[in-house]
PDB file of C-alpha atoms in Angstrom:
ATOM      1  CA  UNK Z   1       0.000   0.000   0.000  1.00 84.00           C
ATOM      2  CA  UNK Z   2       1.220   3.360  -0.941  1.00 86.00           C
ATOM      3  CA  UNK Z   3       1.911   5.807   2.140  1.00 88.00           C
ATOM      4  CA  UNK Z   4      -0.113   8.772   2.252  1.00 86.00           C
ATOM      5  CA  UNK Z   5       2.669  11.120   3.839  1.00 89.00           C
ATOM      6  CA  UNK Z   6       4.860  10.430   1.146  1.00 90.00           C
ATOM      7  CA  UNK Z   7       2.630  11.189  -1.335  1.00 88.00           C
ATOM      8  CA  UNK Z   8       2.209  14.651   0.206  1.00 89.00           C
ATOM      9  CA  UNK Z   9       6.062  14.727  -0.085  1.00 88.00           C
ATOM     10  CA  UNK Z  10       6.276  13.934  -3.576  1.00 88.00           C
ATOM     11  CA  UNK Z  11       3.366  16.872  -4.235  1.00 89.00           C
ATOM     12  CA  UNK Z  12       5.215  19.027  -3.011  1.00 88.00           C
ATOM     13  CA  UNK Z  13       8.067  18.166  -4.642  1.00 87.00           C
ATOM     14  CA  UNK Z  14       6.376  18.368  -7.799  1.00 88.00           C
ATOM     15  CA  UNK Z  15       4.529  21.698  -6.966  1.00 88.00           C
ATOM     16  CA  UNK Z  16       7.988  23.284  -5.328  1.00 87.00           C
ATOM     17  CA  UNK Z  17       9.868  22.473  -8.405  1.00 86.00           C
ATOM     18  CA  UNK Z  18      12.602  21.044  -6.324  1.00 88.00           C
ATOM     19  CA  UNK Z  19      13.700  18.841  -3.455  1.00 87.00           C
ATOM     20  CA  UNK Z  20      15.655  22.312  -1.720  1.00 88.00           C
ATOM     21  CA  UNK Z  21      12.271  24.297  -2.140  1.00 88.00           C
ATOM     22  CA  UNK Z  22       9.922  21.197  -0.641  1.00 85.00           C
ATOM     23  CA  UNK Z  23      11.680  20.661   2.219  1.00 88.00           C
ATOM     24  CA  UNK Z  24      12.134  24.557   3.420  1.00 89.00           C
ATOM     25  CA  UNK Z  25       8.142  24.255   2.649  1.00 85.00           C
ATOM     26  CA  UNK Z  26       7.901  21.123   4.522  1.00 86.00           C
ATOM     27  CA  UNK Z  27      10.270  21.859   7.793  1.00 90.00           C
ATOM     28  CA  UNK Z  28      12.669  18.861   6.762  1.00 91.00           C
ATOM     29  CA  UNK Z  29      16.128  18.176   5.490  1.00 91.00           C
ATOM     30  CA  UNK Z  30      16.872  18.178   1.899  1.00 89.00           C
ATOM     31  CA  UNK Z  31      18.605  14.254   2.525  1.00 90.00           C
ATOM     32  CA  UNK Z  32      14.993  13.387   4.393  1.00 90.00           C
ATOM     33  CA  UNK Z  33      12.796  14.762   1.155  1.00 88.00           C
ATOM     34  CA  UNK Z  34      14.698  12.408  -1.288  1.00 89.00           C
ATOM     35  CA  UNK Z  35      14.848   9.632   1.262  1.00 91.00           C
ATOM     36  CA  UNK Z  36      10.934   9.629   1.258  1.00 89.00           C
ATOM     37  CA  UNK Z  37      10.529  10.221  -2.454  1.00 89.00           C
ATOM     38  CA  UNK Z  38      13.276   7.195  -2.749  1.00 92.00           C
ATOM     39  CA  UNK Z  39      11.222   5.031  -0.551  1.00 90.00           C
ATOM     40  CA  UNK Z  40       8.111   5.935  -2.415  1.00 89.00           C
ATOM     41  CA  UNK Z  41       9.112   4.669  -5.419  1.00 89.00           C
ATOM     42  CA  UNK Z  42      10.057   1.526  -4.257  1.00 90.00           C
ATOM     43  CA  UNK Z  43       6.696   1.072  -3.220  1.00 89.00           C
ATOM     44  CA  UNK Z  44       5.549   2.276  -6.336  1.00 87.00           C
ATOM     45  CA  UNK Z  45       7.993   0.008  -8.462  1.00 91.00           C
ATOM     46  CA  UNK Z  46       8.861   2.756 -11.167  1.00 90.00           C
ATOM     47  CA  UNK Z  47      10.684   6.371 -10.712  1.00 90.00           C
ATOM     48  CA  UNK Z  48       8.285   9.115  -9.944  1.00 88.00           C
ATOM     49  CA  UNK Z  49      10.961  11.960 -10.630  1.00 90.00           C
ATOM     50  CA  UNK Z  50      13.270  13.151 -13.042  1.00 89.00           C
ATOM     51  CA  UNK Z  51      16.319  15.886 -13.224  1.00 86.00           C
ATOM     52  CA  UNK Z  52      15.397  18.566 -14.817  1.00 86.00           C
ATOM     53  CA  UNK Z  53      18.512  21.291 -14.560  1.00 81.00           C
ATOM     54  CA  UNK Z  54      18.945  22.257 -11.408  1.00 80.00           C
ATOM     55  CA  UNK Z  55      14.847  21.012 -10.307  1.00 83.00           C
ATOM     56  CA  UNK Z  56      12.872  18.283 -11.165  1.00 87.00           C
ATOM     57  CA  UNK Z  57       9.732  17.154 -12.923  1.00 88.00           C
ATOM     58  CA  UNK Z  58       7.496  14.296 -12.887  1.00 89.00           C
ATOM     59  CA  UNK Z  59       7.372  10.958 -14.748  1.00 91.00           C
ATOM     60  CA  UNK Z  60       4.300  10.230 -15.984  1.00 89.00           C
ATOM     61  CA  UNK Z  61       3.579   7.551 -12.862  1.00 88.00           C
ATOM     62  CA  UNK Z  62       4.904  10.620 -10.316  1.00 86.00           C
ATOM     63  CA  UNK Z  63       2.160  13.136 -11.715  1.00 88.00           C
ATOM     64  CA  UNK Z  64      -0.317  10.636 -11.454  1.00 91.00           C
ATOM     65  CA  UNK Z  65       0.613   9.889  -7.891  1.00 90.00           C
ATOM     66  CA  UNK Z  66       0.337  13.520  -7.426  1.00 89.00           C
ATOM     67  CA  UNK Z  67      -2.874  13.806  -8.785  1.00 89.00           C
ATOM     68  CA  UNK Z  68      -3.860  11.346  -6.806  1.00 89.00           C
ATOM     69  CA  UNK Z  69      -2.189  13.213  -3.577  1.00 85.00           C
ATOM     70  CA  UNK Z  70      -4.190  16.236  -4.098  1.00 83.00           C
ATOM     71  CA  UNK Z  71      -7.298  14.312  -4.363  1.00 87.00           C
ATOM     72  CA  UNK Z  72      -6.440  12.767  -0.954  1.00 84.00           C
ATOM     73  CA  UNK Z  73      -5.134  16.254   1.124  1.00 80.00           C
ATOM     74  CA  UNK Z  74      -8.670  17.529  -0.070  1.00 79.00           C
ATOM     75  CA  UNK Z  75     -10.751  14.537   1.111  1.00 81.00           C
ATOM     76  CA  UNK Z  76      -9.094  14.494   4.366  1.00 78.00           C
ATOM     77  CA  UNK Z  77      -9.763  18.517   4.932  1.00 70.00           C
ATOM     78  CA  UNK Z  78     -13.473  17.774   3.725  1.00 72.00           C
ATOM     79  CA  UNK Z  79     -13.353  14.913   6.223  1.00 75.00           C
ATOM     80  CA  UNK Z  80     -11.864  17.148   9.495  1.00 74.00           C
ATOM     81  CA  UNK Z  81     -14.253  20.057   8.732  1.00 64.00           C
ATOM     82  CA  UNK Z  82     -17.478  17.158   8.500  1.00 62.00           C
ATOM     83  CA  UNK Z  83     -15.745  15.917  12.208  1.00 71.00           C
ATOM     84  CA  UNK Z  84     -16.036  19.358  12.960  1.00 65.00           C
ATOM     85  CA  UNK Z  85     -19.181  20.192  12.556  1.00 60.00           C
ATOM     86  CA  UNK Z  86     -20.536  17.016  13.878  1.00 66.00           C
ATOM     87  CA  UNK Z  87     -18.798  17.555  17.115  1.00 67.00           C
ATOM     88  CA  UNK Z  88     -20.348  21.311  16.978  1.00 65.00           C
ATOM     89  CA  UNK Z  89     -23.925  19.482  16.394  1.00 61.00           C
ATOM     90  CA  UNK Z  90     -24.155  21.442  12.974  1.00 63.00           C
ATOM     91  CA  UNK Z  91     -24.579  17.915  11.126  1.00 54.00           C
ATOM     92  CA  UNK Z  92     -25.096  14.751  12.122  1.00 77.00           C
ATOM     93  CA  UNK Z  93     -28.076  11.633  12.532  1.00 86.00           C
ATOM     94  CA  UNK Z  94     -29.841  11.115  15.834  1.00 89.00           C
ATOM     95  CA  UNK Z  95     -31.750   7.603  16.177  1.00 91.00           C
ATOM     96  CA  UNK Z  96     -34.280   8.045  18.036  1.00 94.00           C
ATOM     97  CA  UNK Z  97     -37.157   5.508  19.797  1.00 93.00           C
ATOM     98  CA  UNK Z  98     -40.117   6.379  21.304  1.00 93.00           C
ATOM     99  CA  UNK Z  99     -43.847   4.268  22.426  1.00 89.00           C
ATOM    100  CA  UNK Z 100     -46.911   5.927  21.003  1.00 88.00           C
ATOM    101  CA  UNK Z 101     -48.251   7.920  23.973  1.00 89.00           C
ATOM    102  CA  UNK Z 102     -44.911   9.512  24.543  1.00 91.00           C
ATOM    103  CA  UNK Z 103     -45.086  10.903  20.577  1.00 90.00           C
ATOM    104  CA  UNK Z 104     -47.480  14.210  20.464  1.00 87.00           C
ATOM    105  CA  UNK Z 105     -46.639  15.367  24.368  1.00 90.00           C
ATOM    106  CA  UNK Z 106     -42.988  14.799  24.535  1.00 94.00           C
ATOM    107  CA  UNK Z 107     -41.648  13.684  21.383  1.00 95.00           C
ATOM    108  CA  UNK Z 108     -43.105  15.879  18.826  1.00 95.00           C
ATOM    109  CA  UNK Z 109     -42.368  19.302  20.696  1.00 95.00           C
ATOM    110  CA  UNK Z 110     -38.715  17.855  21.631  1.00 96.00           C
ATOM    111  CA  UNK Z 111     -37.789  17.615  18.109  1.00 95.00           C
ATOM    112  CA  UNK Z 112     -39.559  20.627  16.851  1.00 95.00           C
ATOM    113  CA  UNK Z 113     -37.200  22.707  19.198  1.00 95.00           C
ATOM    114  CA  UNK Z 114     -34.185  20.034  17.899  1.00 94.00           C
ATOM    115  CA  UNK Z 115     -34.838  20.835  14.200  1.00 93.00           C
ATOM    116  CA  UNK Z 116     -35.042  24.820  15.388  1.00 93.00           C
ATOM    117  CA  UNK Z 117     -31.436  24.227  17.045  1.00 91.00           C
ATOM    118  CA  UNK Z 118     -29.595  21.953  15.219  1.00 90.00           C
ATOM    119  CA  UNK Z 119     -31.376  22.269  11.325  1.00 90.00           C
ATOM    120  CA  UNK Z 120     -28.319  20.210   9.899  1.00 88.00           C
ATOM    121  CA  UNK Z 121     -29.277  17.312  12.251  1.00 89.00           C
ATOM    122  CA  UNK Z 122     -31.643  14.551  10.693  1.00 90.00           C
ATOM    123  CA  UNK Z 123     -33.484  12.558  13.168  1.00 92.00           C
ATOM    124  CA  UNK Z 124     -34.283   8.895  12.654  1.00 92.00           C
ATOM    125  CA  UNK Z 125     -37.470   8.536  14.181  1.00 93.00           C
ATOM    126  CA  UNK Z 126     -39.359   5.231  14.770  1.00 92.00           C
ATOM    127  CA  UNK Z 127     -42.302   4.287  17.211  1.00 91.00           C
ATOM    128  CA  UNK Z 128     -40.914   0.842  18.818  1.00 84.00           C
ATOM    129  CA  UNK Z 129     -44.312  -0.231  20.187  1.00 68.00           C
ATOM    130  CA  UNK Z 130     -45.093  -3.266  20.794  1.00 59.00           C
ATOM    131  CA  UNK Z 131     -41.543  -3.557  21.259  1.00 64.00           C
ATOM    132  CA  UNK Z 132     -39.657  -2.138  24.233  1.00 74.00           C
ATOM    133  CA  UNK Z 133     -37.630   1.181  23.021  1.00 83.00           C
ATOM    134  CA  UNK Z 134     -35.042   0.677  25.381  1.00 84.00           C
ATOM    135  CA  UNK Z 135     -33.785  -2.721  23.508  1.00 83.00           C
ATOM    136  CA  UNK Z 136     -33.243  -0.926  20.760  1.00 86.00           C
ATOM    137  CA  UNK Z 137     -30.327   1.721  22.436  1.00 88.00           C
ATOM    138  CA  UNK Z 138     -28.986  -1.410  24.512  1.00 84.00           C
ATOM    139  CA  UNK Z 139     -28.630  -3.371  21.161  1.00 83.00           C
ATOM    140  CA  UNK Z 140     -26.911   0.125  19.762  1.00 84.00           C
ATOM    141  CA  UNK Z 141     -29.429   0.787  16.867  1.00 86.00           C
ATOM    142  CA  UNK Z 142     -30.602   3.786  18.792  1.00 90.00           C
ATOM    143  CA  UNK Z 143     -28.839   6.670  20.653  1.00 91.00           C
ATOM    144  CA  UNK Z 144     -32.300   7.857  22.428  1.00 93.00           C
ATOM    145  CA  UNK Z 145     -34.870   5.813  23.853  1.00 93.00           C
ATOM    146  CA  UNK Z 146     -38.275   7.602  25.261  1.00 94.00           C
ATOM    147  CA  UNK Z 147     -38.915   4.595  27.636  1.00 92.00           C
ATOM    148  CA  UNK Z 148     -40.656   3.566  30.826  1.00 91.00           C
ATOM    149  CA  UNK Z 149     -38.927   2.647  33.673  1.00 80.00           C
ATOM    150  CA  UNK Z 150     -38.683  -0.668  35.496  1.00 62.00           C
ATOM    151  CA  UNK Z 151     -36.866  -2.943  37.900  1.00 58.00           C
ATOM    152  CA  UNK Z 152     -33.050  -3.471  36.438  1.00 57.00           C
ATOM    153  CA  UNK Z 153     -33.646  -1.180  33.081  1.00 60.00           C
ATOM    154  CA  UNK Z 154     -30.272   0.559  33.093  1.00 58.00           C
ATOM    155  CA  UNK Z 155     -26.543   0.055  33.893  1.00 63.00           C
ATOM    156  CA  UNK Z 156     -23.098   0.448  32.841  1.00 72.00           C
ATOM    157  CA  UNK Z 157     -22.822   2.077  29.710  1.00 83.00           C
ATOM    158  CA  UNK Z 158     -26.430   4.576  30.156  1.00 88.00           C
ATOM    159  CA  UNK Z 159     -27.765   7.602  30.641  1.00 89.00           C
ATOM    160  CA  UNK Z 160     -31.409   7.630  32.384  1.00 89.00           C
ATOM    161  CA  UNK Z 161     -33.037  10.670  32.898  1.00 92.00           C
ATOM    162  CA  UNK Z 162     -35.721  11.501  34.524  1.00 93.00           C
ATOM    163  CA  UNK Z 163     -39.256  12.926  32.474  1.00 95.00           C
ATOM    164  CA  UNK Z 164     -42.136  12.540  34.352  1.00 94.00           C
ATOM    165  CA  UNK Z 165     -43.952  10.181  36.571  1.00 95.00           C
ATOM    166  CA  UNK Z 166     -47.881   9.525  34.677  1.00 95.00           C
ATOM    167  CA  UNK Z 167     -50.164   8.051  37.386  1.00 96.00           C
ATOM    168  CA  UNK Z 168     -53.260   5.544  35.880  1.00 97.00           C
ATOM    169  CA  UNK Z 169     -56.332   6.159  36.505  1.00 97.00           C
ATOM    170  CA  UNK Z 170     -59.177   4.353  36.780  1.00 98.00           C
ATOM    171  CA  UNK Z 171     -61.602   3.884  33.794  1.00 98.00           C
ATOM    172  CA  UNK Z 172     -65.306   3.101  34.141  1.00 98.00           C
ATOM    173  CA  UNK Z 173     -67.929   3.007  31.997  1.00 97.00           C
ATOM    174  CA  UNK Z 174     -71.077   5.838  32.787  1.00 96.00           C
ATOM    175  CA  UNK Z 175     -73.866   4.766  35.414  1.00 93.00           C
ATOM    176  CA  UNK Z 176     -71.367   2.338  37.286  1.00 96.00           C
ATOM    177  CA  UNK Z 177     -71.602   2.648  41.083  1.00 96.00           C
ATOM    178  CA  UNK Z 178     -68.137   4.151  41.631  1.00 97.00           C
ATOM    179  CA  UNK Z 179     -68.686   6.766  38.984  1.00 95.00           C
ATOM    180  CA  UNK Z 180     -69.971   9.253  41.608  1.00 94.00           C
ATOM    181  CA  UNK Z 181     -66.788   9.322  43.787  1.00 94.00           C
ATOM    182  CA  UNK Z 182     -63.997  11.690  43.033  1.00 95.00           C
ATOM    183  CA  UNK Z 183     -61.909   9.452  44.125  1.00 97.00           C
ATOM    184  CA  UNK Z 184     -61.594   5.477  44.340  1.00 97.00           C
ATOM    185  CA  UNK Z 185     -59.610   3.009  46.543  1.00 97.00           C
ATOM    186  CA  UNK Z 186     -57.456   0.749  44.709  1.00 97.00           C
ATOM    187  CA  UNK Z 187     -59.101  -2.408  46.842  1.00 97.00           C
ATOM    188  CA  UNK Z 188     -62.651  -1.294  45.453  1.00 97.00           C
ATOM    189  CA  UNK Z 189     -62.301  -2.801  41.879  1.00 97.00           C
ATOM    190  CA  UNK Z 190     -61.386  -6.354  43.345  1.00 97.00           C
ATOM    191  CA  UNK Z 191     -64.882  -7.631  42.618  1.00 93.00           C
ATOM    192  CA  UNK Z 192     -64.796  -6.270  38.875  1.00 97.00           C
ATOM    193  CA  UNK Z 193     -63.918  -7.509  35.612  1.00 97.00           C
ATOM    194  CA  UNK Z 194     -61.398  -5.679  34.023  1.00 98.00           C
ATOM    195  CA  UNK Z 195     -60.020  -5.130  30.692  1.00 97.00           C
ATOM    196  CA  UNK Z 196     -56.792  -4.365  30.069  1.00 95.00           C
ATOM    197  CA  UNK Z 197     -54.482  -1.922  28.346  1.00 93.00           C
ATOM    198  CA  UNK Z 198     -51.215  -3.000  28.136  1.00 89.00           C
ATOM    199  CA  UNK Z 199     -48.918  -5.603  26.891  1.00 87.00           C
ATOM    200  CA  UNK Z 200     -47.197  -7.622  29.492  1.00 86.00           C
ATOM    201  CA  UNK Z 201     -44.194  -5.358  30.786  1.00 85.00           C
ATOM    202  CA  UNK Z 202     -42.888  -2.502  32.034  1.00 87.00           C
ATOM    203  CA  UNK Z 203     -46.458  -0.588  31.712  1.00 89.00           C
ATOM    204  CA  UNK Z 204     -48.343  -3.321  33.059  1.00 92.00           C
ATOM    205  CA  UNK Z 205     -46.277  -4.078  35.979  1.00 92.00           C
ATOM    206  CA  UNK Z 206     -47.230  -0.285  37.794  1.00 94.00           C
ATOM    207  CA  UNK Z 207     -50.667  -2.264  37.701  1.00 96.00           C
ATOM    208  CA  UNK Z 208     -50.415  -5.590  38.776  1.00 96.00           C
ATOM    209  CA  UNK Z 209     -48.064  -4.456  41.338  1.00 95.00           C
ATOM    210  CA  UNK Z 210     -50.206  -1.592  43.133  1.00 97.00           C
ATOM    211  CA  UNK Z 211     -53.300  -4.138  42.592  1.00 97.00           C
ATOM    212  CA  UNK Z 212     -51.037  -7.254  44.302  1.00 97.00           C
ATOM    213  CA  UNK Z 213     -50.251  -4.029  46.996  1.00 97.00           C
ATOM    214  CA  UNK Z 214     -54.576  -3.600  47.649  1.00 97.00           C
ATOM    215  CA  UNK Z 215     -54.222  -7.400  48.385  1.00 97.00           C
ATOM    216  CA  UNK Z 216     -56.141  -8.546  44.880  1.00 97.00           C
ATOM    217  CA  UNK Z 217     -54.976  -9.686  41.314  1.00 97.00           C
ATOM    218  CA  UNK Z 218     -56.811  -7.967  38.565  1.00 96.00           C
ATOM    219  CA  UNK Z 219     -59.564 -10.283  36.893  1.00 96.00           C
ATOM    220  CA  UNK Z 220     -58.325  -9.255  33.061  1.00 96.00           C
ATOM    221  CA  UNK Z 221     -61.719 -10.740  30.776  1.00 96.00           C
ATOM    222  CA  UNK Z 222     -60.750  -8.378  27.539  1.00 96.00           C
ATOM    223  CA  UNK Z 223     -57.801  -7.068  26.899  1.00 93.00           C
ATOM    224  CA  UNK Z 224     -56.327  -4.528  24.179  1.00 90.00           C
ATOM    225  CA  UNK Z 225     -53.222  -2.550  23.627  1.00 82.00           C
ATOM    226  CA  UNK Z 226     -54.795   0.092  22.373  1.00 88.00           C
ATOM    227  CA  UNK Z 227     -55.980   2.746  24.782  1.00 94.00           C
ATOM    228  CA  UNK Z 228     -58.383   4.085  22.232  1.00 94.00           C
ATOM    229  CA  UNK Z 229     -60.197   0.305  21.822  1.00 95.00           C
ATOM    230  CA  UNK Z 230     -59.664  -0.663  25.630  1.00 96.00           C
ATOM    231  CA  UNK Z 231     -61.667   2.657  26.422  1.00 97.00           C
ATOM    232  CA  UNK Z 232     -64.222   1.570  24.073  1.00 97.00           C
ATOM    233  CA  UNK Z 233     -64.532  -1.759  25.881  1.00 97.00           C
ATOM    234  CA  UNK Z 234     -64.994  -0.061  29.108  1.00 98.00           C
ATOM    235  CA  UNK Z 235     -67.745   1.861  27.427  1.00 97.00           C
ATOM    236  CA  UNK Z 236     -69.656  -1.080  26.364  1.00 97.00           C
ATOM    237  CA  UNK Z 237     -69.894  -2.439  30.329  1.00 96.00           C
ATOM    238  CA  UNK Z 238     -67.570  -5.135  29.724  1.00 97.00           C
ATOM    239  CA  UNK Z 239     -65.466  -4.162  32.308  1.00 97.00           C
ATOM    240  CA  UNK Z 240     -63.237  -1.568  33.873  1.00 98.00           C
ATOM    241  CA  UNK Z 241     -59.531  -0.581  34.106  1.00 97.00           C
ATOM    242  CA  UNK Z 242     -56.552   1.093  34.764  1.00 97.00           C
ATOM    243  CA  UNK Z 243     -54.888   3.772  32.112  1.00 96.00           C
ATOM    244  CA  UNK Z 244     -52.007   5.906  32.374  1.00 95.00           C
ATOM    245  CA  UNK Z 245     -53.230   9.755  31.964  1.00 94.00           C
ATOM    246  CA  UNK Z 246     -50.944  10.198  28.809  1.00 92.00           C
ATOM    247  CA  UNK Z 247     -52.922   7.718  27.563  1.00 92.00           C
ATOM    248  CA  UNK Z 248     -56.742   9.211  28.354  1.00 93.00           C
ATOM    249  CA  UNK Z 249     -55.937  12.433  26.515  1.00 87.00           C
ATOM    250  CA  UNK Z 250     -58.111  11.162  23.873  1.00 86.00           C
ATOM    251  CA  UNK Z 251     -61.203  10.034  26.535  1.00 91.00           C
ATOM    252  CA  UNK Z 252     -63.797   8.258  24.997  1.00 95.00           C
ATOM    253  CA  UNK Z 253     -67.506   9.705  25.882  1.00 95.00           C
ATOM    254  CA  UNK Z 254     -68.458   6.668  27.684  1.00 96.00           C
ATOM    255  CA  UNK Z 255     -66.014   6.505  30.407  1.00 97.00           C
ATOM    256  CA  UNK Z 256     -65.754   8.124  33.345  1.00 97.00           C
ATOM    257  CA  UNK Z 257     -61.980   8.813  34.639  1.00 97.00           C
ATOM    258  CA  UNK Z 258     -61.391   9.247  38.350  1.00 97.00           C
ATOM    259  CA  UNK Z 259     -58.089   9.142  40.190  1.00 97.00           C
ATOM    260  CA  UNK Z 260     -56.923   6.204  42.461  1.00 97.00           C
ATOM    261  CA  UNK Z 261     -55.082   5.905  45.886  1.00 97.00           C
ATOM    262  CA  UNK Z 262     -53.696   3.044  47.996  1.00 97.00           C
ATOM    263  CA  UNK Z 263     -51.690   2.862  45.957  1.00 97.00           C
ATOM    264  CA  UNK Z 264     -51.776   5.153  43.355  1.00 96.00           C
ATOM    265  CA  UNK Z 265     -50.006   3.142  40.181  1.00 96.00           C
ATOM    266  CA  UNK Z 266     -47.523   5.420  39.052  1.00 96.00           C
ATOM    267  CA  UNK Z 267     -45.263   4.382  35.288  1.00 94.00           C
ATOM    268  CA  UNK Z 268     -41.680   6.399  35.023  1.00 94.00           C
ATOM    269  CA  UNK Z 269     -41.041   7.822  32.033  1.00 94.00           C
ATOM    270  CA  UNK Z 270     -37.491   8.404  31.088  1.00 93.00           C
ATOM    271  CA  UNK Z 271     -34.986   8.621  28.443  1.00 94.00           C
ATOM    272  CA  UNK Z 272     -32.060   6.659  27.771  1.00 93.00           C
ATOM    273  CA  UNK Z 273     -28.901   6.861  25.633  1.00 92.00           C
ATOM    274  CA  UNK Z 274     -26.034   5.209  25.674  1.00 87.00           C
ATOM    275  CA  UNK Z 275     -22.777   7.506  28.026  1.00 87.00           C
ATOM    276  CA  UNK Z 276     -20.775   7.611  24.605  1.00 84.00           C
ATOM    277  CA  UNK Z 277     -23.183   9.306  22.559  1.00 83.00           C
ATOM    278  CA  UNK Z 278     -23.689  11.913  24.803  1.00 87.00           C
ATOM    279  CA  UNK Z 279     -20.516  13.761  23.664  1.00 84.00           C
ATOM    280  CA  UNK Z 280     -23.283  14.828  20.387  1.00 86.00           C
ATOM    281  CA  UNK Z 281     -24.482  18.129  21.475  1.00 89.00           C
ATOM    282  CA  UNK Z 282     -27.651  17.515  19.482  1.00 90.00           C
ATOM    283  CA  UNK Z 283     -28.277  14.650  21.648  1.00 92.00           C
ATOM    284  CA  UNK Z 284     -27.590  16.766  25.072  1.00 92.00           C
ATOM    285  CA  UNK Z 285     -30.178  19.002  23.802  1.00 93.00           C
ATOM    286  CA  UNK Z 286     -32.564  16.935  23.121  1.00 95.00           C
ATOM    287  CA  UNK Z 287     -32.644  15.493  26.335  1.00 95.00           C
ATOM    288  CA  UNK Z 288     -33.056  18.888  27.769  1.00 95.00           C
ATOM    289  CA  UNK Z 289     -36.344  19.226  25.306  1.00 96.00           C
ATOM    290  CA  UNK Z 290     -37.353  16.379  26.581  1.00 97.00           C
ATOM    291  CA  UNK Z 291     -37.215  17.556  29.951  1.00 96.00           C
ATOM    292  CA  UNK Z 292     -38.989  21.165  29.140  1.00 96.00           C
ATOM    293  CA  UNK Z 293     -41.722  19.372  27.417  1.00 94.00           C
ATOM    294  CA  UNK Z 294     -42.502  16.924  30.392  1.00 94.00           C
ATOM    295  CA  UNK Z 295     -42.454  19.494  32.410  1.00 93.00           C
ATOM    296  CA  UNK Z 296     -44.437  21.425  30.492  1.00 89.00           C
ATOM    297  CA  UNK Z 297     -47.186  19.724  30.012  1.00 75.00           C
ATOM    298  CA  UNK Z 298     -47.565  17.334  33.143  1.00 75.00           C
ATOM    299  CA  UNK Z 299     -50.307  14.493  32.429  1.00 75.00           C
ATOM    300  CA  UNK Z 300     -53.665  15.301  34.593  1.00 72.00           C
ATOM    301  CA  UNK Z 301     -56.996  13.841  34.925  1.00 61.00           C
ATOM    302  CA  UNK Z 302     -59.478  14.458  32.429  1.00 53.00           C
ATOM    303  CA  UNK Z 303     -62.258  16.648  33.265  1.00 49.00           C
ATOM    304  CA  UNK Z 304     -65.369  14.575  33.963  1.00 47.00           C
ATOM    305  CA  UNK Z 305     -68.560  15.129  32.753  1.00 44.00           C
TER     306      UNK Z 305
END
């Protein structure tokens, strides 16, 4: 393989006009230009210079090579100045995850204030539901994750921070005997049939674990993983449930929403990224529009009717 830094010896060689003039140009000895010009050839297996009077000139295989030289100083200065501006955050491509109720409260405003920042950044943006986001940054094909939280989700290697906490609420259909209290006990749907909302994992588990706390297991007769279709269930009378608020911002008119306590199930939502992509300023500052936009617009109880 040809070296590169002799190449840039032998163009300036060429350029100079002589070996004198491209190594006062260079900062080295006279003896060390020919030396690398000497040793170049032998890689190259022909001469690459010829005496010309007191300077030299190029063979036809030593103007080719510094062609080719040129073409290689100017890739490398187009490649520092892209390094450059991707460590400035001027350019660059985030990979981002998020699950669908996350998208138009967090999400959505996050990036709009990204794009508004950093306009040379493109964003690769993909919901991961069903899947779990956070697989996809521990498996590196994502540098964010909008995820939520449970038992043993990070360690070495990530970043979690902190968005919001989104409390459930509990979801009954209109005329049903709790509907008239503003607020219900957790231990008061034991008897019920419920339907549920949420694939097994971390969503579900804020459930099943503040239902296990009431001393009960929730009796799940229908269940969807849409929020939209559960609610519609509910509706219908064939059962009630548990939804995060994030998710009840679209209510359907048959429910009625009221808050719960002991316990109140509570999912964490957080990002994630992995600790070496976190020297991308685009990513720093989209974590800290994620943060303004949780905090922002905090997820509350529907009105009721």
């Amino acid at each position: 393989m040809l070296d590169v830094r002799r190449l840039q010896v032998l163009r300036a060689v060429v350029t100079s006009g002589t070996v004198t003039a491209a190594a006062a140009h260079l900062g080295y000895t006279p003896s060390a230009v020919s030396q690398q010009v000497a040793a170049l050839e032998k890689q190259a297996g022909t001469e690459l210079l010829e005496r010309v009077g007191r300077g030299v000139r190029p063979t036809p295989a030593g103007l080719l090579l510094t062609e080719h030289a040129a073409l290689i100083s100017s890739a490398v200065a187009q490649a520092e100045s892209a390094l450059a501006d991707l460590r400035a955050g001027r350019i660059g491509t985030l990979s981002v995850r998020y699950f669908a109720t996350a998208g138009s409260t967090l999400v959505a405003p996050a990036l709009a204030r990204l794009r508004a920042e950093h306009p040379g950044v493109r964003v690769d943006l993909e919901l991961a539901d069903p899947e779990d986001p956070f697989q996809e940054v521990a498996r590196g094909r994502a540098d964010l994750a909008v995820v939520v939280q449970a038992r043993g989700r990070a360690g070495d290697g990530f970043r979690l921070v902190h968005l919001l906490d989104d409390p459930y609420a509990a979801v009954l259909p209109l005329g049903h005997p709790l509907a008239a209290r503003e607020v219900i006990d957790l231990h008061e749907l034991a008897g019920e049939q419920w339907v549920g909302s949420e694939p097994p994992g971390p969503c579900l588990e804020p459930v099943t674990d503040s239902c296990a706390a009431a001393g009960f297991s929730p009796d799940f007769v229908i269940r969807s993983e849409d929020y939209a279709t559960a609610q519609g269930f509910v509706a219908a009378g064939l059962g009630v449930g548990l939804m995060p608020r994030l998710g009840l911002r679209g209510r359907h008119p048959g429910v009625v929403v009221r808050p719960v306590r002991n316990p109140e199930p509570v999912r964490v939502i957080s990002a994630v990224a992995r600790e070496t992509a976190l020297d991308q300023p685009a990513l720093r500052d989209l974590l800290s529009a994620l943060r303004d936009a949780a905090a922002s617009d905090p997820p509350t109880v529907p009105a009721a009717h």
